[in-house]
Coordinates of C-alpha atoms in Angstrom, one line a residue:
M1 CA -22.7 9.0 14.4
E2 CA -22.7 12.1 16.3
T3 CA -19.8 13.5 17.9
G4 CA -19.6 13.1 21.9
R5 CA -22.6 10.6 22.0
F6 CA -22.9 8.4 24.9
L7 CA -23.8 4.6 24.9
T8 CA -26.4 3.6 27.8
R9 CA -27.0 0.9 30.1
P10 CA -29.8 0.4 32.8
G11 CA -28.5 2.8 35.6
T12 CA -25.3 3.7 33.9
A13 CA -23.6 5.8 31.1
F14 CA -20.2 5.4 29.7
E15 CA -18.2 6.9 26.7
M16 CA -18.0 5.3 23.1
S17 CA -15.2 2.5 23.0
A18 CA -12.1 3.3 21.5
L19 CA -13.1 1.5 18.3
E20 CA -16.5 3.7 18.0
K21 CA -14.4 6.8 18.5
I22 CA -11.9 5.8 15.7
E23 CA -14.8 4.8 13.3
E24 CA -16.6 8.1 14.2
Q25 CA -13.4 9.9 13.3
L26 CA -13.0 8.1 10.1
A27 CA -16.4 9.0 9.0
R28 CA -15.7 12.7 9.7
L29 CA -12.8 12.6 7.3
R30 CA -12.9 15.7 4.7
I31 CA -10.5 17.1 2.1
A32 CA -8.1 19.2 3.7
K33 CA -5.7 19.7 0.7
R34 CA -5.4 18.7 -2.9
S35 CA -2.3 18.8 -5.3
V36 CA -1.9 21.0 -8.1
L37 CA -2.4 18.9 -11.4
R38 CA 1.0 18.6 -13.2
E39 CA 1.5 19.4 -17.2
E40 CA 1.7 15.7 -17.6
P41 CA -1.0 14.2 -15.9
A42 CA -0.7 10.6 -14.9
Y43 CA -2.3 7.8 -12.5
L44 CA -1.2 8.0 -9.1
L45 CA -0.3 4.1 -8.4
D46 CA 1.3 3.8 -5.1
I47 CA 1.9 6.5 -2.2
D48 CA 4.4 6.5 0.8
V49 CA 5.2 9.1 3.5
S50 CA 8.4 9.6 5.3
R51 CA 8.3 8.5 8.8
S52 CA 11.2 9.9 10.7
A53 CA 11.3 13.7 9.6
P54 CA 11.8 16.1 12.7
S55 CA 8.5 17.6 12.1
E56 CA 5.2 17.3 10.2
S57 CA 6.0 20.0 8.1
S58 CA 9.3 18.7 6.7
R59 CA 7.7 15.2 6.0
C60 CA 7.5 14.3 2.4
V61 CA 5.0 12.1 0.2
A62 CA 6.4 10.1 -2.5
V63 CA 3.9 8.9 -5.4
S64 CA 4.6 6.4 -8.1
C65 CA 2.9 7.4 -11.3
S66 CA 1.9 5.8 -14.5
N67 CA 4.3 8.1 -16.7
Q68 CA 7.3 5.8 -15.2
S69 CA 8.2 8.7 -12.7
I70 CA 8.1 9.1 -8.8
R71 CA 6.9 12.6 -7.8
L72 CA 7.6 14.2 -4.3
Y73 CA 5.2 16.6 -2.5
N74 CA 5.1 18.3 0.9
R75 CA 3.3 16.2 3.4
E76 CA 1.2 19.1 4.7
T77 CA 0.6 21.4 1.8
L78 CA 0.8 18.8 -0.9
N79 CA 3.3 21.3 -2.8
F80 CA 5.1 19.6 -5.7
L81 CA 8.8 19.3 -4.7
R82 CA 10.5 17.2 -7.6
E83 CA 10.3 14.1 -9.9
Y84 CA 12.6 11.3 -10.6
S85 CA 12.4 9.1 -13.4
S86 CA 14.1 5.8 -14.7
R87 CA 13.0 5.8 -18.4
P88 CA 12.7 3.9 -20.6
G89 CA 12.1 1.5 -17.4
M90 CA 8.9 1.5 -15.7
L91 CA 9.0 2.4 -11.8
N92 CA 6.9 0.1 -9.6
G93 CA 5.8 1.0 -6.0
V94 CA 7.6 3.4 -3.8
R95 CA 8.9 3.2 -0.2
F96 CA 10.7 5.6 2.1
A97 CA 13.4 4.3 4.6
H98 CA 12.1 3.7 7.9
T99 CA 15.0 5.3 9.9
C100 CA 16.2 7.8 7.2
D101 CA 13.5 10.0 6.0
S102 CA 15.9 11.4 3.1
L103 CA 15.8 7.8 1.2
V104 CA 13.4 6.7 -1.3
F105 CA 13.2 3.4 -3.2
S106 CA 11.6 2.0 -6.3
A107 CA 11.6 -1.1 -8.3
C108 CA 12.1 -0.8 -12.0
S109 CA 11.3 -3.0 -14.9
D110 CA 15.0 -3.0 -16.0
G111 CA 15.8 -5.5 -13.3
T112 CA 16.9 -2.9 -10.6
I113 CA 15.8 -1.4 -7.3
K114 CA 16.9 2.4 -7.4
C115 CA 17.4 4.7 -4.2
W116 CA 17.5 8.4 -4.4
D117 CA 18.4 10.9 -1.6
I118 CA 15.9 13.6 -1.8
R119 CA 18.4 16.0 -0.1
L120 CA 20.3 16.1 -3.3
A121 CA 19.2 18.2 -6.3
A122 CA 20.6 15.5 -8.5
Q123 CA 18.3 13.0 -10.4
K124 CA 20.8 10.2 -10.3
A125 CA 19.9 7.2 -7.9
V126 CA 22.5 7.1 -5.1
Q127 CA 22.3 3.5 -4.9
I128 CA 21.3 0.9 -7.5
F129 CA 20.3 -2.8 -6.6
S130 CA 20.9 -4.9 -9.3
G131 CA 19.0 -8.3 -10.3
Y132 CA 19.9 -11.0 -12.7
P133 CA 19.7 -10.4 -16.4
S134 CA 16.2 -11.9 -16.8
N135 CA 14.6 -10.1 -13.8
V136 CA 11.7 -7.7 -14.2
F137 CA 10.7 -6.5 -10.8
I138 CA 7.1 -5.6 -10.3
S139 CA 7.0 -5.6 -6.3
F140 CA 9.3 -4.8 -3.6
D141 CA 9.6 -3.8 0.2
I142 CA 12.2 -2.9 3.0
N143 CA 12.3 -4.4 6.0
C144 CA 11.6 -2.7 9.3
N145 CA 15.1 -2.0 10.2
D146 CA 16.2 -1.0 6.8
L147 CA 18.7 -3.9 6.4
I148 CA 16.9 -6.1 3.6
I149 CA 15.5 -5.4 0.4
C150 CA 13.0 -8.0 -1.2
A151 CA 11.8 -7.9 -4.7
G152 CA 9.4 -10.0 -6.7
T153 CA 9.8 -10.8 -10.3
E154 CA 7.3 -11.2 -13.4
K155 CA 7.5 -14.7 -14.7
V156 CA 10.2 -15.0 -17.5
E157 CA 9.8 -18.7 -19.1
K158 CA 9.3 -20.8 -16.0
D159 CA 11.1 -18.8 -13.8
T160 CA 9.8 -16.5 -10.9
F161 CA 12.1 -15.1 -7.9
L162 CA 12.2 -13.3 -4.9
V163 CA 15.5 -11.5 -4.9
F164 CA 17.2 -10.3 -1.8
W165 CA 19.8 -7.4 -1.1
D166 CA 21.8 -6.0 1.8
A167 CA 20.3 -2.5 1.9
R168 CA 23.1 -1.0 3.9
G169 CA 25.6 0.9 1.7
N170 CA 27.5 4.1 1.1
T171 CA 25.1 6.8 -0.2
D172 CA 27.9 9.3 -0.7
C173 CA 29.2 8.0 -3.9
A174 CA 26.2 8.3 -6.5
G175 CA 25.2 5.3 -8.5
T176 CA 26.9 2.7 -6.4
T177 CA 25.7 -1.0 -7.4
R178 CA 24.8 -3.7 -5.2
E179 CA 24.7 -7.2 -5.9
P180 CA 21.9 -9.6 -4.6
L181 CA 22.5 -11.6 -1.5
G182 CA 20.3 -14.5 -3.0
V183 CA 16.9 -15.6 -4.2
Y184 CA 14.0 -17.8 -3.5
S185 CA 12.6 -19.6 -6.4
E186 CA 10.6 -22.3 -5.7
S187 CA 7.5 -21.0 -3.8
H188 CA 5.7 -19.1 -6.5
N189 CA 5.1 -20.3 -10.0
D190 CA 3.8 -17.0 -11.4
D191 CA 4.3 -13.1 -11.1
V192 CA 5.0 -12.2 -7.8
T193 CA 2.8 -8.9 -7.4
K194 CA 3.2 -8.0 -4.0
I195 CA 5.8 -8.2 -1.1
C196 CA 5.3 -7.0 2.4
F197 CA 7.8 -7.1 5.4
H198 CA 6.3 -7.6 8.9
P199 CA 5.9 -4.3 10.7
V200 CA 8.4 -5.5 13.8
K201 CA 10.0 -8.7 13.0
P202 CA 12.8 -7.8 10.5
S203 CA 13.2 -11.3 9.2
W204 CA 9.4 -12.2 8.4
V205 CA 8.0 -11.3 5.0
V206 CA 4.9 -12.1 3.1
S207 CA 4.7 -12.5 -0.7
G208 CA 1.6 -12.8 -3.1
S209 CA 1.4 -13.9 -6.5
T210 CA -0.9 -14.3 -9.5
D211 CA -0.6 -18.1 -8.7
G212 CA -3.2 -17.4 -5.8
L213 CA -0.6 -18.3 -3.2
V214 CA 0.4 -15.9 0.0
N215 CA 3.5 -17.2 1.4
V216 CA 5.1 -16.2 4.7
F217 CA 8.8 -16.6 5.2
D218 CA 11.4 -16.2 8.1
I219 CA 14.6 -15.2 5.9
D220 CA 16.9 -15.9 9.1
K221 CA 16.7 -19.5 7.9
D222 CA 19.2 -21.3 5.8
N223 CA 17.2 -22.2 3.0
E224 CA 14.1 -21.5 1.3
D225 CA 12.3 -24.6 2.3
D226 CA 13.2 -24.0 6.1
A227 CA 12.2 -20.4 5.7
L228 CA 8.7 -21.1 4.4
I229 CA 6.6 -20.8 7.5
S230 CA 3.1 -20.9 5.6
T231 CA 1.4 -21.2 2.2
C232 CA -2.3 -19.7 2.2
N233 CA -4.1 -20.1 -1.0
S234 CA -6.5 -17.3 -2.2
D235 CA -7.5 -19.0 -5.3
S236 CA -7.1 -15.9 -7.3
S237 CA -4.6 -13.4 -8.2
I238 CA -3.2 -11.4 -5.5
S239 CA -3.6 -7.4 -5.7
F240 CA -2.8 -6.5 -2.1
I241 CA -1.4 -8.0 0.9
G242 CA -0.6 -6.7 4.7
W243 CA -0.4 -7.8 8.4
S244 CA -2.8 -7.2 11.1
G245 CA -3.8 -8.1 14.6
K246 CA -2.2 -7.9 17.9
G247 CA 1.5 -8.5 17.6
Y248 CA 0.8 -8.7 13.7
E249 CA 0.2 -12.3 13.7
Q250 CA -2.5 -12.1 10.9
I251 CA -2.3 -11.7 7.3
Y252 CA -4.6 -10.7 4.9
C253 CA -5.0 -10.2 1.0
M254 CA -7.3 -8.8 -1.8
T255 CA -7.5 -10.3 -5.1
H256 CA -7.8 -8.8 -8.5
D257 CA -11.4 -10.0 -9.0
E258 CA -12.1 -8.2 -5.7
G259 CA -12.0 -11.2 -3.3
F260 CA -10.6 -10.9 0.4
C261 CA -8.9 -13.5 2.5
W262 CA -7.9 -13.1 6.2
W263 CA -5.8 -15.8 8.1
D264 CA -4.3 -16.2 11.8
L265 CA -0.9 -17.4 11.8
A266 CA -1.2 -18.0 15.5
Q267 CA -3.3 -20.9 15.0
L268 CA -0.7 -22.7 12.9
D269 CA 0.5 -24.9 15.7
T270 CA -3.2 -25.4 17.0
E271 CA -6.1 -27.6 16.0
E272 CA -8.1 -24.2 15.2
P273 CA -8.4 -23.1 11.6
I274 CA -6.3 -20.4 10.4
T275 CA -8.9 -18.6 8.3
L276 CA -10.9 -15.9 10.0
L277 CA -12.6 -14.7 6.9
R278 CA -12.9 -15.6 3.2
I279 CA -15.0 -13.4 0.7
Q280 CA -14.9 -14.4 -2.9
D281 CA -16.4 -11.2 -4.3
A282 CA -16.6 -8.1 -1.7
R283 CA -19.0 -6.1 -4.1
D284 CA -21.5 -8.6 -3.5
T285 CA -21.3 -8.6 0.5
V286 CA -21.1 -5.1 1.4
C287 CA -24.3 -3.2 1.9
I288 CA -24.1 0.4 0.9
E289 CA -27.4 2.4 0.7
N290 CA -27.8 4.0 -2.7
D291 CA -24.6 3.3 -3.6
S292 CA -22.2 0.3 -4.7
L293 CA -18.8 -1.1 -4.1
N294 CA -17.1 -1.5 -7.3
Y295 CA -13.3 -2.5 -6.1
L296 CA -11.0 -2.8 -3.1
V297 CA -7.9 -0.7 -2.8
G298 CA -6.1 -1.9 0.3
G299 CA -6.0 -2.0 4.1
A300 CA -4.6 -0.8 7.2
Y301 CA -4.5 -2.3 10.7
H302 CA -5.2 0.0 13.7
E303 CA -3.5 -0.8 16.9
K304 CA -5.7 1.2 19.2
A305 CA -8.9 0.0 17.8
D306 CA -7.5 -3.4 17.3
R307 CA -9.3 -3.5 14.1
L308 CA -8.5 -3.8 10.5
F309 CA -9.8 -1.3 7.9
L310 CA -10.2 -1.8 4.3
I311 CA -10.5 1.2 1.4
G312 CA -12.7 0.4 -1.6
G313 CA -14.4 2.8 -3.9
T314 CA -16.6 3.6 -7.0
S315 CA -15.4 4.2 -10.6
T316 CA -16.6 7.8 -10.3
G317 CA -14.3 8.5 -7.3
K318 CA -16.3 8.0 -4.2
I319 CA -14.3 6.0 -1.3
H320 CA -15.8 3.5 1.0
L321 CA -14.1 2.9 4.4
L322 CA -14.8 -0.5 5.5
S323 CA -14.5 -2.0 9.0
C324 CA -13.4 -5.8 8.8
G325 CA -14.6 -8.4 11.4
A326 CA -14.9 -12.1 11.8
D327 CA -18.6 -11.6 10.7
G328 CA -17.6 -9.7 7.5
L329 CA -17.2 -6.3 6.1
S330 CA -19.1 -3.2 7.3
L331 CA -19.2 0.2 6.0
V332 CA -17.7 2.8 8.3
G333 CA -18.2 5.9 5.9
T334 CA -18.1 7.2 2.4
L335 CA -15.8 9.9 1.2
G336 CA -17.4 12.2 -1.7
G337 CA -16.4 15.3 -3.5
G338 CA -12.7 14.6 -3.8
H339 CA -11.8 12.1 -6.8
S340 CA -13.6 11.8 -10.2
A341 CA -12.3 8.5 -11.0
T342 CA -11.0 4.9 -9.8
I343 CA -9.0 5.0 -6.7
R344 CA -5.7 3.3 -7.2
S345 CA -3.5 4.1 -4.3
F346 CA -3.7 5.4 -0.5
C347 CA -1.4 6.0 2.5
W348 CA -3.5 6.0 5.9
N349 CA -1.8 7.9 8.8
L350 CA -3.5 6.1 12.0
A351 CA -1.8 8.2 14.5
D352 CA -3.9 11.3 13.4
E353 CA -6.5 9.3 11.5
S354 CA -5.5 11.4 8.2
L355 CA -5.6 9.6 4.7
L356 CA -4.0 10.5 1.4
T357 CA -5.7 9.2 -1.5
G358 CA -4.4 9.1 -5.4
G359 CA -6.4 8.1 -8.5
E360 CA -6.7 7.9 -12.3
D361 CA -7.7 11.5 -12.2
A362 CA -4.1 12.4 -11.3
Q363 CA -5.3 14.0 -8.2
L364 CA -3.4 13.6 -4.9
L365 CA -5.7 14.5 -1.9
L366 CA -5.2 14.8 2.1
W367 CA -8.2 13.8 4.0
R368 CA -8.4 15.0 7.8
P369 CA -11.2 14.4 10.4
G370 CA -13.7 17.7 10.1
A371 CA -11.3 19.1 7.5
V372 CA -12.7 22.3 5.5
E373 CA -11.0 22.7 2.2
K374 CA -9.9 26.4 1.4
S375 CA -8.4 25.8 -2.0
L376 CA -9.6 28.8 -4.3
A377 CA -8.5 26.7 -7.2
K378 CA -10.8 23.6 -6.4
K379 CA -13.4 24.0 -9.0
E380 CA -10.7 24.5 -11.6
T381 CA -8.9 21.5 -10.4
L382 CA -11.9 19.3 -10.8
K383 CA -12.7 20.6 -14.1
I384 CA -9.1 19.4 -15.4
A385 CA -9.3 16.3 -13.2
S386 CA -12.4 15.2 -14.9
S387 CA -10.8 15.2 -18.4
V388 CA -7.6 13.5 -17.3
Q389 CA -8.7 10.1 -18.3
K390 CA -9.2 11.1 -21.9
R391 CA -5.4 12.2 -22.1
V392 CA -3.7 9.8 -19.7
R393 CA -2.1 6.6 -21.1
V394 CA -3.8 3.7 -19.4
H395 CA -1.6 1.7 -17.1
N396 CA -2.5 -1.8 -17.2
S397 CA -0.5 -4.4 -15.4
S398 CA -2.3 -7.0 -17.6
L399 CA -2.6 -9.2 -14.4
K400 CA -5.4 -12.0 -14.8
S401 CA -6.9 -13.9 -12.2
K402 CA -5.7 -17.5 -12.2
K403 CA -7.7 -20.3 -10.4
K404 CA -5.5 -23.1 -8.8

C-alpha cells in the first residue's frame, strides 16, 4: 500500500480511513533498534513497558527470560540496564505497575509474586506476595488501578487456584511479605495458563486454562459463583487471552494448537450468539503468498481503528501482522530481517505504532514505521543470534492441548 494514496468514488475523492492508515503504518514497520546479546543468551518469553514515565527516554522495557531472570532495558536505545533473578525459582511473566513506572512484578514457581523497585540498586524484591504451600504460579496480572494482583497456579493433585492479593503496600521496607486475600478454586480444573484484567474495569478479570475454558469474573461480588460472569469453551489449551472492542466488551483467546476464538460479552443478555469468530487452526486459514504461518503469538486491540490485530510468525523468525474481522484473519504485512528463530513475546505501543519483539534467538528488537537500522553491530549480532538455539536450554512449559 503506497503512502498517501486516495480512494475514489464517482465524482469524489476522500482520504484513507483510519483503519487503512493504521494498517499502512503497520506494514511499514522496520527495525529501529536491536539489543546487544548478553553473555548468557536466553529465550525472551514476555515483554512489558513502563507506562507512566515522564519522558519516552526514561521508559524501561522488562523482559522475562528462560534463564529464570527479568532483564531491564532502556525503551528508546534498548541498552541493558540490570537483571533480577529468583533462582532456584522460575519467573513467569512480567508486568509494570500502571501508575508507578518504577515497580515491576513477576510470578515465581516458588509460590510467590515478587515486586522490585527499579530505582534501587538492590537485587532484593521490595515486596513479596506469598501464596499457599502447594502453589506454583505460572500466570498473573495486576488490575488497572494497581489495587489487586491475581495469579494462576499449576494443577497440584486435584487443585487449581486463582489467588488474589491487595497490591497496596509499603515498598520502603525491602522484603515485605503479603498474604492472600482469598482464592477461586471451582472454575478451572487444570493449569491456569493466562490471567488478564480488564483495561478499564478494575474488578473484571479473564482467566484461561489448559482445560480449554476462558472464564470472566467480576471480583467485586461476594463469592466465586456470583463473580463468574461467563464461561467460554475454546476446546483446547489456552496460550493467550485479551480484551477487545469498543468498551472492551469482547474477549479473545489463542490456543497451544494455533486455534483462535473471539466472543462478544455484550450479547450475553440477548438472543444473539456471543461467538464472533472461531478458527480451529489459523495455520490453515491465513493465506500468505510464498510463505506460511507457523504459529500465533498474541494480539492487541487498536482503539482508534476499532480493530483487533494479531501477531504470528514462522520458525525462521518472520513476523506476520494479521487483521481480525468477523469474516476471518487477513495479512497486513510481514516483517523480516530481524529475528532468526521463533518469536515468543511482543509489546505493541499502538499510540506510536511501534512494536517490541523477543524470540528464541535471544534478540530484543524495536520496530518503528519507516525506521532505518543504523547499528554497526547488526551483522555480528545476527551471526551470534543464529547460533543461540544451540546453546540455550530450551524453555518448555509442557502444556498439552486437552479436548473437553
